[in-house]
The first five atom37 places (N, CA, C, CB, O) and aatype in JSON, in Angstrom:
{
  "aatype": [12, 0, 16, 18, 11, 15, 16, 15, 14, 17, 8, 6, 16, 14, 5, 2, 15, 2, 18, 10, 6, 10, 13, 5, 14, 1, 11, 19, 14, 15, 0, 11, 15, 3, 16, 0, 18, 6, 9, 6, 15, 5, 18, 1, 8, 1, 14, 3, 10, 10, 0, 2, 19, 10, 18, 3, 15, 14, 11, 10, 17, 17, 19, 13, 0, 5, 1, 2, 14, 15, 16, 10, 11, 3, 14, 9, 13, 3, 13, 6, 14, 7, 10, 9, 9, 18, 9, 14, 2, 0, 15, 19, 10, 11, 2, 16, 10, 7, 9],
  "atom_mask": [
    [1, 1, 1, 1, 1],
    [1, 1, 1, 1, 1],
    [1, 1, 1, 1, 1],
    [1, 1, 1, 1, 1],
    [1, 1, 1, 1, 1],
    [1, 1, 1, 1, 1],
    [1, 1, 1, 1, 1],
    [1, 1, 1, 1, 1],
    [1, 1, 1, 1, 1],
    [1, 1, 1, 1, 1],
    [1, 1, 1, 1, 1],
    [1, 1, 1, 1, 1],
    [1, 1, 1, 1, 1],
    [1, 1, 1, 1, 1],
    [1, 1, 1, 1, 1],
    [1, 1, 1, 1, 1],
    [1, 1, 1, 1, 1],
    [1, 1, 1, 1, 1],
    [1, 1, 1, 1, 1],
    [1, 1, 1, 1, 1],
    [1, 1, 1, 1, 1],
    [1, 1, 1, 1, 1],
    [1, 1, 1, 1, 1],
    [1, 1, 1, 1, 1],
    [1, 1, 1, 1, 1],
    [1, 1, 1, 1, 1],
    [1, 1, 1, 1, 1],
    [1, 1, 1, 1, 1],
    [1, 1, 1, 1, 1],
    [1, 1, 1, 1, 1],
    [1, 1, 1, 1, 1],
    [1, 1, 1, 1, 1],
    [1, 1, 1, 1, 1],
    [1, 1, 1, 1, 1],
    [1, 1, 1, 1, 1],
    [1, 1, 1, 1, 1],
    [1, 1, 1, 1, 1],
    [1, 1, 1, 1, 1],
    [1, 1, 1, 1, 1],
    [1, 1, 1, 1, 1],
    [1, 1, 1, 1, 1],
    [1, 1, 1, 1, 1],
    [1, 1, 1, 1, 1],
    [1, 1, 1, 1, 1],
    [1, 1, 1, 1, 1],
    [1, 1, 1, 1, 1],
    [1, 1, 1, 1, 1],
    [1, 1, 1, 1, 1],
    [1, 1, 1, 1, 1],
    [1, 1, 1, 1, 1],
    [1, 1, 1, 1, 1],
    [1, 1, 1, 1, 1],
    [1, 1, 1, 1, 1],
    [1, 1, 1, 1, 1],
    [1, 1, 1, 1, 1],
    [1, 1, 1, 1, 1],
    [1, 1, 1, 1, 1],
    [1, 1, 1, 1, 1],
    [1, 1, 1, 1, 1],
    [1, 1, 1, 1, 1],
    [1, 1, 1, 1, 1],
    [1, 1, 1, 1, 1],
    [1, 1, 1, 1, 1],
    [1, 1, 1, 1, 1],
    [1, 1, 1, 1, 1],
    [1, 1, 1, 1, 1],
    [1, 1, 1, 1, 1],
    [1, 1, 1, 1, 1],
    [1, 1, 1, 1, 1],
    [1, 1, 1, 1, 1],
    [1, 1, 1, 1, 1],
    [1, 1, 1, 1, 1],
    [1, 1, 1, 1, 1],
    [1, 1, 1, 1, 1],
    [1, 1, 1, 1, 1],
    [1, 1, 1, 1, 1],
    [1, 1, 1, 1, 1],
    [1, 1, 1, 1, 1],
    [1, 1, 1, 1, 1],
    [1, 1, 1, 1, 1],
    [1, 1, 1, 1, 1],
    [1, 1, 1, 0, 1],
    [1, 1, 1, 1, 1],
    [1, 1, 1, 1, 1],
    [1, 1, 1, 1, 1],
    [1, 1, 1, 1, 1],
    [1, 1, 1, 1, 1],
    [1, 1, 1, 1, 1],
    [1, 1, 1, 1, 1],
    [1, 1, 1, 1, 1],
    [1, 1, 1, 1, 1],
    [1, 1, 1, 1, 1],
    [1, 1, 1, 1, 1],
    [1, 1, 1, 1, 1],
    [1, 1, 1, 1, 1],
    [1, 1, 1, 1, 1],
    [1, 1, 1, 1, 1],
    [1, 1, 1, 0, 1],
    [1, 1, 1, 1, 1]
  ],
  "atom_positions": [
    [[-30.53, 96.07, -69.16], [-30.82, 94.86, -69.21], [-30.6, 94.22, -67.73], [-30.05, 94.28, -70.3], [-29.62, 94.53, -67.06]],
    [[-31.48, 93.4, -67.32], [-31.11, 92.86, -65.99], [-30.55, 91.97, -66.09], [-31.91, 92.57, -65.16], [-30.46, 91.38, -67.17]],
    [[-29.79, 91.43, -64.66], [-28.85, 90.22, -64.53], [-29.27, 89.37, -63.61], [-27.51, 90.53, -64.19], [-29.79, 90.14, -62.81]],
    [[-29.41, 88.23, -63.14], [-29.91, 87.39, -62.02], [-28.53, 87.47, -61.42], [-30.6, 85.78, -62.37], [-27.45, 87.61, -61.99]],
    [[-28.9, 87.32, -59.72], [-27.68, 87.26, -58.53], [-26.99, 86.1, -58.79], [-28.18, 87.2, -56.9], [-27.3, 85.16, -59.52]],
    [[-25.99, 86.27, -58.08], [-24.95, 85.15, -58.32], [-25.17, 83.94, -57.78], [-23.73, 85.45, -57.87], [-24.37, 83.05, -58.05]],
    [[-26.2, 83.7, -56.98], [-27.26, 82.79, -56.3], [-27.61, 81.85, -57.49], [-28.68, 83.65, -55.68], [-27.57, 80.66, -57.17]],
    [[-27.9, 82.07, -58.58], [-29.25, 81.91, -59.7], [-28.38, 81.07, -60.36], [-30.01, 83.37, -60.72], [-27.15, 81.06, -60.42]],
    [[-29.68, 80.01, -61.09], [-28.97, 79.16, -61.51], [-28.98, 79.44, -63.05], [-29.38, 77.9, -61.03], [-28.51, 78.65, -63.87]],
    [[-29.58, 80.68, -63.35], [-29.39, 81.29, -64.74], [-28.89, 82.67, -64.74], [-30.66, 81.3, -65.52], [-29.33, 83.6, -65.41]],
    [[-27.72, 82.67, -63.74], [-26.94, 83.63, -63.74], [-26.12, 84.19, -65.09], [-26.2, 83.27, -62.82], [-26.09, 85.36, -65.46]],
    [[-25.54, 83.16, -65.65], [-25.07, 83.02, -66.63], [-25.54, 83.04, -67.88], [-24.65, 82.32, -66.47], [-24.77, 83.26, -68.81]],
    [[-26.89, 82.81, -68.11], [-27.99, 82.54, -68.92], [-28.07, 84.37, -69.87], [-29.59, 81.96, -67.67], [-28.45, 85.26, -69.11]],
    [[-27.85, 84.7, -70.86], [-27.96, 85.53, -71.3], [-29.42, 85.94, -71.56], [-27.21, 85.42, -72.1], [-30.24, 85.1, -71.91]],
    [[-29.86, 87.61, -71.32], [-31.13, 88.04, -71.4], [-31.14, 89.12, -72.22], [-31.7, 88.3, -70.21], [-30.1, 89.66, -72.61]],
    [[-32.61, 89.59, -72.59], [-32.74, 91.05, -73.48], [-34.04, 91.49, -72.38], [-33.28, 90.88, -75.66], [-34.53, 91.04, -71.34]],
    [[-34.23, 92.47, -73.15], [-35.14, 93.06, -72.11], [-36.47, 92.29, -71.92], [-35.48, 94.51, -72.49], [-37.19, 92.46, -70.93]],
    [[-36.81, 91.28, -73.09], [-38.26, 90.74, -73.05], [-37.99, 89.25, -72.58], [-39.13, 90.83, -74.63], [-38.86, 88.85, -71.8]],
    [[-37.14, 88.48, -72.82], [-36.82, 87.29, -72.5], [-35.73, 86.64, -72.08], [-37.05, 86.84, -73.19], [-34.7, 87.28, -72.33]],
    [[-35.5, 85.32, -71.38], [-34.11, 84.86, -71.55], [-33.61, 84.41, -72.7], [-33.85, 83.97, -70.8], [-34.45, 84.4, -73.6]],
    [[-32.52, 84.0, -73.02], [-31.73, 83.37, -74.37], [-32.1, 81.91, -73.88], [-29.74, 83.75, -74.6], [-32.9, 81.63, -72.99]],
    [[-31.42, 81.12, -74.56], [-31.0, 79.61, -74.18], [-30.12, 79.84, -72.49], [-29.71, 78.84, -75.7], [-29.32, 80.63, -72.0]],
    [[-30.92, 78.53, -72.06], [-30.44, 77.94, -70.93], [-28.7, 78.05, -70.55], [-30.91, 76.52, -71.12], [-28.27, 76.97, -70.96]],
    [[-27.74, 78.69, -70.06], [-26.61, 78.36, -70.04], [-26.39, 77.86, -68.62], [-25.83, 79.36, -70.5], [-26.31, 78.55, -67.61]],
    [[-26.3, 76.68, -68.72], [-25.89, 76.23, -66.98], [-24.69, 76.39, -66.45], [-25.98, 74.8, -66.63], [-23.67, 76.46, -67.12]],
    [[-24.74, 76.47, -65.31], [-23.77, 77.0, -64.38], [-22.82, 75.65, -63.99], [-24.57, 77.74, -63.01], [-23.31, 74.6, -63.57]],
    [[-21.64, 75.84, -64.16], [-20.66, 74.71, -63.72], [-20.17, 74.69, -62.19], [-19.36, 74.83, -64.61], [-19.53, 75.49, -61.5]],
    [[-20.8, 73.3, -61.93], [-20.19, 73.01, -60.75], [-19.17, 72.26, -60.51], [-20.87, 72.64, -60.11], [-19.54, 71.4, -59.71]],
    [[-17.87, 72.11, -60.83], [-17.09, 71.1, -61.06], [-16.37, 70.28, -59.54], [-16.02, 71.76, -62.06], [-16.11, 70.78, -58.44]],
    [[-16.25, 69.15, -59.95], [-15.99, 68.49, -58.87], [-14.48, 68.8, -58.64], [-16.38, 67.02, -59.0], [-13.56, 69.04, -59.42]],
    [[-14.58, 68.7, -57.14], [-13.31, 69.06, -56.08], [-12.47, 67.96, -55.47], [-13.85, 69.8, -54.81], [-12.96, 66.84, -55.65]],
    [[-11.53, 67.98, -54.93], [-11.08, 66.94, -54.24], [-11.94, 67.3, -52.7], [-9.28, 66.9, -54.25], [-11.79, 66.66, -51.65]],
    [[-12.62, 68.2, -52.86], [-13.15, 68.73, -51.19], [-14.44, 68.28, -51.01], [-13.26, 70.47, -50.89], [-15.04, 68.25, -49.93]],
    [[-15.0, 67.81, -52.48], [-16.3, 67.34, -52.19], [-16.08, 65.99, -51.33], [-17.17, 67.13, -53.58], [-15.0, 65.39, -51.21]],
    [[-17.61, 65.54, -50.64], [-17.83, 64.96, -49.78], [-19.13, 64.06, -50.4], [-17.91, 65.84, -48.64], [-20.08, 64.57, -51.0]],
    [[-18.93, 62.43, -50.07], [-20.12, 61.8, -50.52], [-21.25, 62.14, -49.25], [-19.79, 60.07, -50.81], [-20.95, 62.07, -48.05]],
    [[-22.34, 62.45, -49.67], [-23.41, 62.47, -48.83], [-24.8, 61.53, -48.74], [-23.73, 63.61, -49.0], [-25.26, 61.32, -49.86]],
    [[-25.41, 61.06, -47.86], [-26.3, 60.27, -48.12], [-27.28, 61.06, -48.06], [-26.37, 59.21, -47.44], [-27.15, 61.92, -47.18]],
    [[-28.35, 61.11, -48.75], [-29.62, 62.09, -48.12], [-30.41, 61.58, -47.42], [-30.5, 62.68, -48.95], [-30.88, 60.45, -47.57]],
    [[-30.64, 62.31, -46.63], [-31.57, 61.73, -45.06], [-33.07, 62.25, -45.45], [-30.96, 62.71, -43.17], [-33.37, 63.05, -46.34]],
    [[-33.85, 61.61, -44.6], [-35.1, 60.9, -44.97], [-36.15, 62.72, -44.48], [-35.43, 58.94, -43.68], [-37.36, 62.87, -44.65]],
    [[-35.05, 63.94, -43.82], [-35.91, 65.03, -43.83], [-35.85, 65.74, -44.64], [-35.91, 65.67, -43.0], [-36.71, 66.61, -44.73]],
    [[-34.68, 65.64, -45.68], [-34.59, 66.37, -46.88], [-35.32, 65.99, -48.23], [-33.31, 66.42, -47.12], [-35.17, 66.59, -49.3]],
    [[-36.11, 64.93, -48.02], [-36.79, 64.43, -49.49], [-37.83, 65.34, -50.2], [-37.61, 63.04, -49.27], [-38.91, 65.83, -49.87]],
    [[-37.13, 65.38, -51.21], [-37.44, 66.35, -52.27], [-37.36, 67.73, -51.95], [-38.69, 66.15, -52.74], [-37.97, 68.52, -52.67]],
    [[-36.67, 68.15, -50.92], [-36.35, 69.33, -50.2], [-34.7, 69.76, -50.4], [-36.75, 69.04, -48.63], [-33.98, 69.85, -49.41]],
    [[-34.19, 70.0, -51.76], [-32.61, 70.17, -51.63], [-32.7, 71.41, -51.36], [-31.59, 69.86, -52.85], [-31.54, 71.82, -51.25]],
    [[-33.6, 72.45, -51.15], [-33.4, 73.66, -50.52], [-33.02, 73.9, -49.29], [-34.27, 74.22, -50.59], [-32.23, 74.78, -48.94]],
    [[-33.76, 72.88, -48.41], [-33.4, 72.84, -47.12], [-32.18, 72.37, -46.67], [-34.19, 72.24, -46.56], [-31.56, 72.86, -45.73]],
    [[-31.82, 71.35, -47.38], [-29.99, 70.81, -47.24], [-29.01, 71.78, -47.69], [-29.54, 69.42, -48.28], [-27.88, 71.73, -47.21]],
    [[-29.43, 73.0, -48.89], [-28.74, 73.62, -49.13], [-28.61, 75.15, -48.32], [-28.91, 73.49, -50.26], [-27.65, 75.92, -48.38]],
    [[-29.88, 75.32, -47.55], [-30.03, 76.02, -46.61], [-28.82, 75.71, -45.45], [-31.43, 75.83, -46.23], [-27.81, 76.37, -45.24]],
    [[-29.18, 74.69, -44.9], [-28.08, 73.9, -43.37], [-26.76, 73.98, -43.95], [-28.36, 71.85, -42.85], [-25.78, 74.22, -43.25]],
    [[-26.68, 73.77, -45.34], [-24.84, 73.54, -45.8], [-24.22, 74.94, -46.35], [-24.58, 72.23, -47.36], [-23.0, 75.09, -46.23]],
    [[-24.76, 75.64, -46.76], [-24.66, 76.88, -47.59], [-24.9, 78.21, -47.24], [-25.37, 76.77, -48.5], [-24.48, 79.25, -47.75]],
    [[-25.77, 78.0, -46.14], [-26.82, 78.94, -45.49], [-27.59, 80.2, -46.56], [-25.95, 79.73, -44.2], [-27.8, 81.41, -46.44]],
    [[-27.88, 79.02, -47.76], [-28.74, 79.8, -48.3], [-29.49, 78.85, -49.34], [-28.05, 81.04, -48.86], [-28.89, 78.13, -50.13]],
    [[-30.89, 78.94, -49.25], [-31.84, 78.02, -49.98], [-32.09, 77.75, -51.33], [-32.86, 78.28, -49.67], [-32.58, 76.8, -51.94]],
    [[-31.34, 79.47, -51.82], [-31.33, 79.42, -53.1], [-30.41, 78.99, -53.56], [-31.51, 80.29, -53.6], [-30.35, 79.49, -54.68]],
    [[-29.16, 77.97, -53.33], [-28.45, 77.19, -53.86], [-28.8, 75.65, -53.97], [-27.43, 77.43, -53.3], [-27.91, 74.83, -54.18]],
    [[-30.02, 75.32, -53.84], [-30.63, 74.06, -54.45], [-29.88, 73.45, -55.35], [-31.83, 74.26, -55.07], [-29.24, 72.41, -55.26]],
    [[-30.04, 74.26, -56.31], [-29.66, 73.76, -57.98], [-28.15, 72.97, -57.83], [-29.46, 75.4, -59.28], [-27.82, 71.92, -58.38]],
    [[-27.49, 73.66, -57.09], [-25.91, 73.15, -56.97], [-25.73, 71.39, -56.75], [-25.18, 74.0, -55.45], [-24.75, 70.72, -57.07]],
    [[-26.83, 71.0, -56.2], [-26.98, 69.5, -56.39], [-26.86, 68.97, -57.71], [-28.21, 69.06, -55.94], [-26.07, 68.19, -58.23]],
    [[-27.71, 69.51, -58.03], [-28.14, 68.75, -59.63], [-27.11, 68.99, -60.87], [-29.7, 69.46, -60.25], [-27.02, 68.25, -61.85]],
    [[-26.38, 70.15, -60.62], [-25.52, 70.46, -61.46], [-24.07, 69.81, -60.82], [-25.6, 72.03, -61.68], [-23.13, 69.9, -61.62]],
    [[-23.84, 69.35, -59.87], [-22.81, 68.58, -59.51], [-23.04, 67.37, -59.63], [-22.42, 68.78, -58.41], [-22.0, 66.77, -59.87]],
    [[-24.05, 66.63, -59.58], [-24.39, 65.43, -59.85], [-25.63, 65.42, -61.15], [-24.82, 64.81, -58.44], [-26.83, 65.53, -60.91]],
    [[-25.18, 65.31, -62.2], [-26.21, 65.54, -63.29], [-26.87, 64.18, -63.58], [-25.52, 66.17, -64.66], [-28.03, 64.08, -63.98]],
    [[-25.68, 62.67, -63.26], [-26.09, 61.69, -63.5], [-26.62, 60.81, -62.75], [-25.48, 61.35, -63.97], [-26.83, 59.66, -63.13]],
    [[-26.98, 61.37, -61.19], [-27.77, 61.19, -60.16], [-28.91, 61.57, -60.05], [-27.36, 61.52, -59.35], [-29.9, 60.92, -59.71]],
    [[-28.8, 62.9, -60.39], [-30.26, 63.99, -59.94], [-30.58, 64.34, -61.63], [-29.75, 65.94, -58.66], [-30.02, 65.22, -62.28]],
    [[-31.55, 63.49, -62.1], [-31.96, 63.99, -63.39], [-32.88, 64.96, -63.07], [-32.52, 62.98, -64.34], [-32.88, 65.99, -63.76]],
    [[-33.8, 64.83, -62.02], [-34.69, 65.85, -61.72], [-34.47, 66.15, -60.21], [-36.16, 65.44, -62.06], [-34.71, 65.42, -59.25]],
    [[-33.91, 67.46, -60.25], [-33.49, 68.06, -58.92], [-34.26, 67.75, -57.76], [-33.47, 69.44, -58.98], [-33.67, 67.34, -56.75]],
    [[-35.52, 67.9, -57.78], [-36.7, 67.53, -56.82], [-36.78, 66.52, -56.32], [-37.79, 67.57, -57.24], [-36.29, 66.12, -55.26]],
    [[-37.73, 65.79, -57.42], [-38.18, 64.45, -57.47], [-37.16, 63.24, -57.17], [-38.73, 64.29, -58.78], [-37.45, 62.19, -56.61]],
    [[-35.83, 63.65, -57.7], [-34.92, 62.58, -57.7], [-34.15, 62.6, -56.29], [-33.94, 62.69, -58.94], [-33.48, 61.7, -55.79]],
    [[-34.39, 63.73, -55.84], [-33.7, 64.05, -53.97], [-34.38, 62.86, -52.89], [-34.42, 66.05, -53.13], [-35.28, 63.18, -52.11]],
    [[-34.0, 61.92, -52.94], [-34.7, 60.72, -52.37], [-33.81, 59.98, -51.07], [-34.92, 59.61, -53.67], [-32.73, 59.5, -51.42]],
    [[-34.16, 59.84, -49.64], [-33.54, 59.17, -48.82], [-32.98, 57.79, -49.3], [-34.34, 59.1, -47.83], [-33.6, 56.81, -49.7]],
    [[-31.21, 58.04, -49.1], [-30.63, 57.06, -49.4], [-29.74, 57.19, -50.38], [0.0, 0.0, 0.0], [-28.69, 56.55, -50.4]],
    [[-30.18, 58.26, -51.54], [-29.36, 58.3, -52.47], [-27.94, 59.35, -52.07], [-30.24, 58.72, -53.7], [-27.87, 60.44, -51.49]],
    [[-26.92, 58.44, -52.66], [-25.86, 59.09, -52.2], [-25.5, 60.29, -53.49], [-24.63, 57.93, -51.84], [-25.81, 60.17, -54.67]],
    [[-24.75, 61.43, -52.85], [-24.37, 62.33, -54.15], [-23.25, 62.9, -53.56], [-25.51, 63.51, -54.74], [-22.81, 62.6, -52.45]],
    [[-22.8, 63.76, -54.33], [-21.45, 64.24, -54.09], [-21.81, 65.94, -53.77], [-20.35, 63.9, -55.58], [-22.53, 66.61, -54.52]],
    [[-21.1, 66.54, -52.35], [-21.35, 67.83, -52.13], [-20.43, 68.33, -52.05], [-21.98, 68.16, -51.29], [-19.44, 67.96, -51.42]],
    [[-20.61, 69.57, -52.83], [-19.07, 70.48, -52.83], [-19.1, 71.43, -51.07], [-19.11, 72.09, -54.66], [-19.97, 71.7, -50.24]],
    [[-17.75, 71.61, -51.22], [-17.51, 72.21, -50.04], [-17.82, 73.62, -50.02], [-16.24, 71.99, -49.68], [-17.66, 74.27, -51.06]],
    [[-18.3, 74.24, -48.81], [-19.2, 75.44, -49.28], [-18.06, 76.74, -49.81], [-20.31, 76.0, -47.79], [-18.3, 77.62, -50.64]],
    [[-16.67, 76.49, -48.94], [-15.84, 77.87, -49.51], [-15.58, 77.73, -50.78], [-14.44, 78.21, -48.88], [-15.51, 78.7, -51.53]],
    [[-15.35, 76.06, -51.33], [-14.77, 76.32, -52.58], [-16.01, 76.66, -53.81], [-13.85, 74.97, -52.93], [-15.79, 77.32, -54.82]],
    [[-17.44, 75.98, -53.41], [-18.36, 76.39, -54.09], [-18.73, 78.08, -53.92], [-19.39, 75.47, -53.74], [-19.2, 78.58, -54.95]],
    [[-18.61, 78.75, -53.06], [-18.73, 80.21, -53.18], [-17.76, 80.77, -53.88], [-18.75, 80.85, -52.01], [-18.09, 81.87, -54.31]],
    [[-16.49, 80.36, -54.21], [-15.58, 80.97, -54.52], [-15.81, 80.33, -55.88], [-14.35, 80.89, -53.71], [-15.33, 81.21, -56.6]],
    [[-16.13, 79.61, -56.49], [-16.27, 78.99, -57.72], [-17.41, 79.85, -58.16], [-16.5, 77.4, -57.7], [-17.14, 80.4, -59.23]],
    [[-18.77, 80.18, -57.64], [-19.92, 81.23, -58.04], [-19.76, 82.53, -57.75], [-21.15, 80.96, -57.47], [-20.65, 83.36, -57.94]],
    [[-18.11, 82.92, -57.05], [-18.03, 84.38, -57.22], [-19.09, 84.86, -56.19], [0.0, 0.0, 0.0], [-19.67, 85.91, -56.43]],
    [[-19.46, 83.98, -54.76], [-20.34, 84.6, -54.18], [-20.03, 85.35, -52.55], [-21.35, 83.6, -54.25], [-20.93, 85.97, -51.97]]
  ]
}
């Protein structure tokens, strides 16, 4: 049975040899070290670019949606300039995800 990498949003979703089971979202809990961030125009619809700048990995784009579920219903098209989201601290996030 294959498993997804620790940077994947599907890392904790069970799977068998043919398909994934029901999606088990990864938890990105709030922390005191989180910072409020206003999305800048160069990141419009591009959470992967911001994740690459903040976490050195575009694969962590999904973290913003998991940390801000009431703000980012659609993790791509809701990622608009001027929107304020909470950004997890890089070291806390990597420790939480086991990266």
